Amino acid sequence: MRKIINILPGLISCIVIALIGMVVGHFFPSLGSGLFAILIGILVGNLKFGSKTILRPGIKFSESKLLYYSIILLGATLTFNSLFNIGISGISYILIQMSGTIAFVIWLGEKLSLSEDFRLLMASGNAVCGSSAIASTAPAIHAKTSDMAVSITIVNLLGTVMMVLLPVITSTVFHNNVLPSSALIGGTLQSVGQVVASGSIVGEAVKDQAEVFKISRIIFLALVVFVLKRIKMKNQEVREATKRKFSMRSIVPWYVAGFLLLCIINSVFLFPTSITHPIKVFGNYLEIIALAGIGMSVNVKDLTQHGWKLSGYAGGIGLFQIIFALILIFILL
């Protein structure tokens, strides 16, 4: 009971910030409520009220436990059927695009002398599904909250710019042909909301097919977390974990395993919309509350460091994703 009482002040603060973020996000759906929750959280967390010790336990609970639960619930809203819908060529395109994005993001970040954890978080967010992917990867590689907050912010802003740019490219290059246009939008944009918004600009058919490509990327979330954690472990010169015998339990976080398990169960039993929709909504609420907690844990000075590097980093990533995707689409689709 005492533990619950200790958590309540910080948890309530995160819930209030999340609610404000959702209200603001309602007017800017392309940016998403999560981005506003984390930005408002940063603002409040750097004020005298937000830095009070009494709030710490609840903030920690929100940014960790609630985040894990939201990731697990995401698995219940997905099925592997999306992979069958895009076929072998579509799967090949997604896997090569994701692999190329991860490799390039890590390489470019290293050239810009950015921290390893930040590079891995950016790789995850841009290759898979933005905030959710970053939130899944951060605990697995023991990343700092500041790196997590900055990467989520940059990935969301980059996705917003690309969301507007991609319909222009699909119109110019593909004349809005459904398959290549949906592959470009669904294979590069960071969040599902951005895919829906961008695809809608082109047309209903493109939007629907782009969602399939996007969901196919999310299906590989567990694999990406697995790979990035292995990269982190291999790159460290001294780490006790590298001395232990490899095991799935030591490399795959429990919440990612939960995500994958629910995804498998849903693929077999095909939960009806009456079940998956409430789960999706509730999981989204938990994620927004968690992002508010992440924001409250960030020192604003962390956001002001390496400003020009981060701008160049984001621009380089976006440019690579678009060019690489165009090349793959012409070759594979």
Coordinates of C-alpha atoms in Angstrom, one line a residue:
M1 CA 0.0 0.0 0.0
R2 CA 2.8 2.4 0.9
K3 CA 4.5 1.7 -2.5
I4 CA 1.2 2.6 -4.3
I5 CA 1.0 5.9 -2.2
N6 CA 4.6 6.8 -3.1
I7 CA 3.8 6.2 -6.8
L8 CA 0.6 8.2 -7.0
P9 CA 1.9 11.9 -7.0
G10 CA 4.2 11.3 -10.0
L11 CA 1.8 9.0 -11.8
I12 CA -1.0 11.5 -11.5
S13 CA 1.3 14.2 -12.8
C14 CA 2.2 12.1 -15.8
I15 CA -1.5 11.3 -16.5
V16 CA -2.4 15.0 -16.4
I17 CA 0.5 15.9 -18.8
A18 CA -0.6 13.0 -21.1
L19 CA -4.2 14.2 -21.1
I20 CA -3.0 17.7 -22.1
G21 CA -0.8 16.2 -24.8
M22 CA -3.8 14.3 -26.2
V23 CA -5.9 17.4 -26.3
V24 CA -3.2 19.3 -28.1
G25 CA -2.5 16.3 -30.3
H26 CA -6.1 16.3 -31.4
F27 CA -5.5 19.5 -33.2
F28 CA -2.2 18.3 -34.8
P29 CA -2.9 14.6 -35.5
S30 CA 0.1 14.3 -37.8
L31 CA 2.5 15.1 -35.0
G32 CA 0.8 12.8 -32.5
S33 CA -0.2 13.1 -28.9
G34 CA 3.0 11.3 -27.8
L35 CA 5.3 14.1 -29.1
F36 CA 3.3 16.8 -27.2
A37 CA 3.3 14.7 -24.1
I38 CA 7.0 14.3 -24.1
L39 CA 7.6 18.0 -24.9
I40 CA 5.2 19.2 -22.1
G41 CA 6.8 16.7 -19.8
I42 CA 10.2 18.2 -20.5
L43 CA 8.9 21.7 -19.8
V44 CA 7.2 20.7 -16.5
G45 CA 10.1 18.5 -15.4
N46 CA 12.5 21.4 -15.7
L47 CA 10.3 23.6 -13.5
K48 CA 10.6 23.7 -9.7
F49 CA 7.3 21.8 -9.3
G50 CA 8.4 19.0 -11.8
S51 CA 11.7 18.4 -10.1
K52 CA 10.2 17.6 -6.6
T53 CA 11.5 14.4 -5.0
I54 CA 8.0 13.2 -4.2
L55 CA 7.2 12.9 -7.9
R56 CA 10.2 10.6 -8.7
P57 CA 8.7 7.2 -7.9
G58 CA 5.6 7.8 -10.0
I59 CA 7.6 9.2 -12.9
K60 CA 9.9 6.2 -12.8
F61 CA 6.9 3.8 -12.7
S62 CA 5.4 5.6 -15.7
E63 CA 8.5 5.7 -17.9
S64 CA 9.3 2.0 -17.3
K65 CA 6.4 -0.3 -16.2
L66 CA 3.7 1.5 -18.2
L67 CA 5.9 1.6 -21.2
Y68 CA 6.6 -2.1 -21.0
Y69 CA 2.9 -2.9 -20.8
S70 CA 2.1 -0.7 -23.8
I71 CA 4.6 -2.6 -25.9
I72 CA 3.2 -6.0 -24.9
L73 CA -0.3 -4.9 -25.7
L74 CA 0.8 -3.7 -29.1
G75 CA 1.4 -7.3 -30.0
A76 CA -2.3 -8.2 -29.5
T77 CA -3.2 -5.8 -32.3
L78 CA -1.0 -7.3 -34.9
T79 CA -0.9 -10.5 -36.9
F80 CA 1.7 -12.1 -39.2
N81 CA -1.0 -12.1 -42.0
S82 CA 0.3 -8.7 -43.1
L83 CA 3.5 -10.5 -44.4
F84 CA 1.5 -12.8 -46.6
N85 CA -0.4 -9.8 -48.1
I86 CA 2.8 -8.2 -49.5
G87 CA 4.3 -11.4 -50.8
I88 CA 8.0 -12.4 -51.0
S89 CA 9.1 -9.4 -53.0
G90 CA 7.4 -7.1 -50.5
I91 CA 9.0 -8.9 -47.5
S92 CA 12.4 -8.7 -49.2
Y93 CA 11.9 -5.0 -49.8
I94 CA 10.9 -4.4 -46.1
L95 CA 13.8 -6.4 -44.7
I96 CA 16.5 -4.9 -47.0
Q97 CA 15.1 -1.4 -46.4
M98 CA 15.1 -1.9 -42.6
S99 CA 18.6 -3.4 -42.6
G100 CA 20.0 -0.6 -44.8
T101 CA 18.4 2.0 -42.6
I102 CA 19.9 0.5 -39.4
A103 CA 23.3 0.2 -40.9
F104 CA 23.3 3.8 -42.3
V105 CA 21.9 5.4 -39.2
I106 CA 24.6 3.7 -37.0
W107 CA 27.4 4.6 -39.5
L108 CA 26.4 8.3 -39.9
G109 CA 25.9 8.7 -36.2
E110 CA 29.4 7.3 -35.6
K111 CA 30.8 9.8 -38.2
L112 CA 29.1 12.6 -36.3
S113 CA 30.6 11.4 -33.0
L114 CA 27.1 10.8 -31.4
S115 CA 26.8 8.3 -28.6
E116 CA 26.4 4.6 -29.4
D117 CA 23.1 4.3 -27.4
F118 CA 21.7 7.3 -29.3
R119 CA 22.7 5.9 -32.7
L120 CA 21.0 2.6 -31.8
L121 CA 17.8 4.3 -30.7
M122 CA 17.7 6.4 -33.9
A123 CA 18.3 3.2 -35.9
S124 CA 15.4 1.4 -34.2
G125 CA 13.0 4.4 -34.5
N126 CA 13.6 5.1 -38.1
A127 CA 13.7 1.4 -39.2
V128 CA 10.6 0.2 -37.5
C129 CA 7.9 2.3 -35.8
G130 CA 9.2 5.5 -34.3
S131 CA 8.4 6.1 -30.6
S132 CA 7.3 2.5 -29.8
A133 CA 10.5 1.0 -31.3
I134 CA 12.7 3.5 -29.4
A135 CA 10.8 2.7 -26.2
S136 CA 11.3 -1.0 -26.8
T137 CA 15.0 -0.7 -27.6
A138 CA 16.0 1.7 -24.8
P139 CA 15.7 -0.6 -21.8
A140 CA 17.2 -3.5 -23.8
I141 CA 20.5 -1.5 -24.3
H142 CA 20.2 0.4 -21.0
A143 CA 20.1 3.8 -22.8
K144 CA 19.8 7.0 -20.8
T145 CA 16.4 8.7 -20.6
S146 CA 17.8 11.8 -22.2
D147 CA 18.9 9.8 -25.3
M148 CA 15.5 8.2 -25.5
A149 CA 13.6 11.6 -25.3
V150 CA 15.8 13.3 -27.8
S151 CA 15.6 10.4 -30.3
I152 CA 11.8 10.2 -30.0
T153 CA 11.5 14.0 -30.6
I154 CA 13.8 14.0 -33.6
V155 CA 12.2 10.9 -35.2
N156 CA 8.7 12.3 -34.9
L157 CA 9.8 15.7 -36.4
L158 CA 11.6 14.0 -39.2
G159 CA 8.6 11.8 -39.9
T160 CA 6.4 14.9 -40.1
V161 CA 8.6 16.5 -42.7
M162 CA 8.7 13.3 -44.8
M163 CA 5.0 12.8 -44.4
V164 CA 4.4 15.9 -46.5
L165 CA 7.3 15.3 -48.9
L166 CA 6.6 11.7 -49.9
P167 CA 3.3 12.4 -51.7
V168 CA 5.1 14.9 -53.9
I169 CA 7.7 12.2 -54.7
T170 CA 5.1 9.5 -55.4
S171 CA 3.2 11.8 -57.7
T172 CA 6.4 12.8 -59.6
V173 CA 8.1 9.5 -59.8
F174 CA 5.3 6.9 -59.7
H175 CA 2.4 9.0 -60.9
N176 CA 0.6 7.8 -57.7
N177 CA 0.7 4.1 -58.9
V178 CA -0.6 2.2 -55.9
L179 CA 2.1 -0.5 -55.2
P180 CA 5.3 1.6 -55.5
S181 CA 3.6 4.7 -53.9
S182 CA 2.4 2.6 -50.9
A183 CA 5.8 0.8 -50.6
L184 CA 7.6 4.2 -50.4
I185 CA 5.3 5.7 -47.8
G186 CA 4.8 2.5 -45.7
G187 CA 8.4 1.5 -46.0
T188 CA 10.0 4.7 -44.8
L189 CA 7.7 6.8 -42.5
Q190 CA 8.2 6.3 -38.8
S191 CA 4.7 6.1 -37.2
V192 CA 1.4 4.5 -38.3
G193 CA -0.3 7.9 -38.0
Q194 CA 2.1 9.5 -40.4
V195 CA 1.7 6.7 -42.9
V196 CA -2.1 7.1 -42.8
A197 CA -1.9 10.9 -43.2
S198 CA 0.6 10.7 -46.0
G199 CA -1.1 7.9 -47.8
S200 CA -4.5 9.7 -47.6
I201 CA -3.0 12.7 -49.5
V202 CA -2.3 10.3 -52.4
G203 CA -5.4 8.3 -52.3
E204 CA -7.5 5.7 -50.3
A205 CA -6.0 2.7 -52.0
V206 CA -2.4 3.9 -51.4
K207 CA -3.2 4.6 -47.8
D208 CA -4.6 1.1 -47.2
Q209 CA -1.7 -0.7 -48.9
A210 CA 0.9 1.6 -47.2
E211 CA -0.6 0.5 -43.8
V212 CA 0.1 -3.1 -44.7
F213 CA 3.8 -2.3 -45.5
K214 CA 4.0 -0.4 -42.3
I215 CA 2.5 -3.1 -40.1
S216 CA 4.9 -5.6 -41.8
R217 CA 7.8 -3.5 -40.4
I218 CA 6.3 -3.5 -36.9
I219 CA 6.1 -7.3 -37.0
F220 CA 9.9 -7.3 -37.0
L221 CA 10.2 -5.2 -33.9
A222 CA 11.3 -8.1 -31.7
L223 CA 14.0 -9.0 -34.2
V224 CA 15.3 -5.5 -34.4
V225 CA 15.5 -5.2 -30.6
F226 CA 17.4 -8.5 -30.6
V227 CA 19.9 -7.4 -33.2
L228 CA 20.5 -3.9 -31.7
K229 CA 21.1 -5.4 -28.2
R230 CA 23.6 -7.8 -29.7
I231 CA 25.4 -4.9 -31.4
K232 CA 25.6 -3.1 -28.1
M233 CA 27.0 -6.1 -26.3
K234 CA 29.6 -6.8 -29.1
N235 CA 30.8 -3.2 -29.2
Q236 CA 31.6 -3.0 -25.6
E237 CA 35.1 -4.0 -24.8
V238 CA 34.4 -5.2 -21.2
R239 CA 30.9 -6.5 -20.4
E240 CA 30.1 -9.3 -18.0
A241 CA 27.3 -10.4 -20.3
T242 CA 29.7 -11.2 -23.1
K243 CA 31.4 -13.8 -20.9
R244 CA 28.2 -15.7 -20.3
K245 CA 26.9 -18.3 -22.6
F246 CA 24.4 -16.9 -25.1
S247 CA 20.7 -17.5 -24.4
M248 CA 17.5 -16.1 -25.7
R249 CA 16.4 -15.2 -22.2
S250 CA 19.4 -13.0 -21.7
I251 CA 19.1 -11.2 -25.0
V252 CA 15.4 -10.8 -25.5
P253 CA 13.7 -8.5 -23.0
W254 CA 10.6 -9.9 -21.3
Y255 CA 8.3 -7.2 -22.7
V256 CA 9.5 -7.9 -26.2
A257 CA 8.9 -11.6 -25.7
G258 CA 5.4 -10.7 -24.5
F259 CA 4.8 -8.6 -27.6
L260 CA 5.9 -11.4 -29.8
L261 CA 3.8 -14.0 -27.9
L262 CA 0.6 -11.9 -28.2
C263 CA 1.3 -11.3 -31.9
I264 CA 1.6 -15.1 -32.4
I265 CA -1.6 -15.8 -30.5
N266 CA -3.5 -13.1 -32.4
S267 CA -2.2 -14.6 -35.7
V268 CA -3.6 -18.0 -34.8
F269 CA -6.9 -17.0 -33.2
L270 CA -7.5 -13.7 -35.0
F271 CA -9.0 -11.6 -32.2
P272 CA -12.1 -9.7 -33.3
T273 CA -12.0 -5.9 -33.6
S274 CA -14.2 -5.7 -30.5
I275 CA -11.2 -7.0 -28.6
T276 CA -8.2 -5.5 -30.4
H277 CA -9.6 -2.0 -30.7
P278 CA -10.0 -1.4 -26.9
I279 CA -6.6 -3.0 -26.4
K280 CA -5.0 -0.7 -29.0
V281 CA -6.7 2.4 -27.4
F282 CA -5.6 1.4 -23.9
G283 CA -2.1 0.6 -25.0
N284 CA -1.8 3.9 -26.7
Y285 CA -2.9 5.7 -23.5
L286 CA -0.3 3.9 -21.5
E287 CA 2.4 4.8 -24.1
I288 CA 1.5 8.5 -23.9
I289 CA 1.6 8.5 -20.1
A290 CA 5.0 6.8 -20.3
L291 CA 6.3 9.4 -22.8
A292 CA 5.1 12.1 -20.4
G293 CA 7.2 10.5 -17.7
I294 CA 10.2 10.2 -20.0
G295 CA 9.9 13.9 -20.7
M296 CA 9.8 14.8 -17.0
S297 CA 13.0 12.9 -16.5
V298 CA 15.0 14.9 -19.0
N299 CA 17.3 17.8 -18.3
V300 CA 16.6 20.5 -21.0
K301 CA 20.4 21.0 -21.3
D302 CA 20.6 17.5 -22.9
L303 CA 18.3 18.7 -25.7
T304 CA 20.5 21.7 -26.6
Q305 CA 23.7 19.8 -27.1
H306 CA 25.0 19.1 -30.6
G307 CA 22.1 21.0 -32.2
W308 CA 23.6 21.3 -35.7
K309 CA 24.8 17.7 -35.6
L310 CA 21.3 16.4 -34.8
S311 CA 19.8 18.5 -37.6
G312 CA 22.3 17.1 -40.1
Y313 CA 21.8 13.6 -38.7
A314 CA 18.0 13.7 -39.2
G315 CA 18.3 15.2 -42.7
G316 CA 20.9 12.6 -43.8
I317 CA 18.7 9.8 -42.5
G318 CA 15.6 11.0 -44.2
L319 CA 17.5 11.5 -47.5
F320 CA 19.0 8.0 -47.3
Q321 CA 15.7 6.3 -46.5
I322 CA 14.0 7.9 -49.5
I323 CA 16.8 7.3 -52.0
F324 CA 17.4 3.7 -50.8
A325 CA 13.7 2.9 -50.9
L326 CA 13.3 4.2 -54.4
I327 CA 16.2 2.1 -55.6
L328 CA 14.7 -1.1 -54.0
I329 CA 11.3 -0.4 -55.3
F330 CA 12.5 -0.1 -58.9
I331 CA 14.5 -3.4 -58.4
L332 CA 12.1 -5.5 -56.4
L333 CA 8.5 -4.3 -57.0

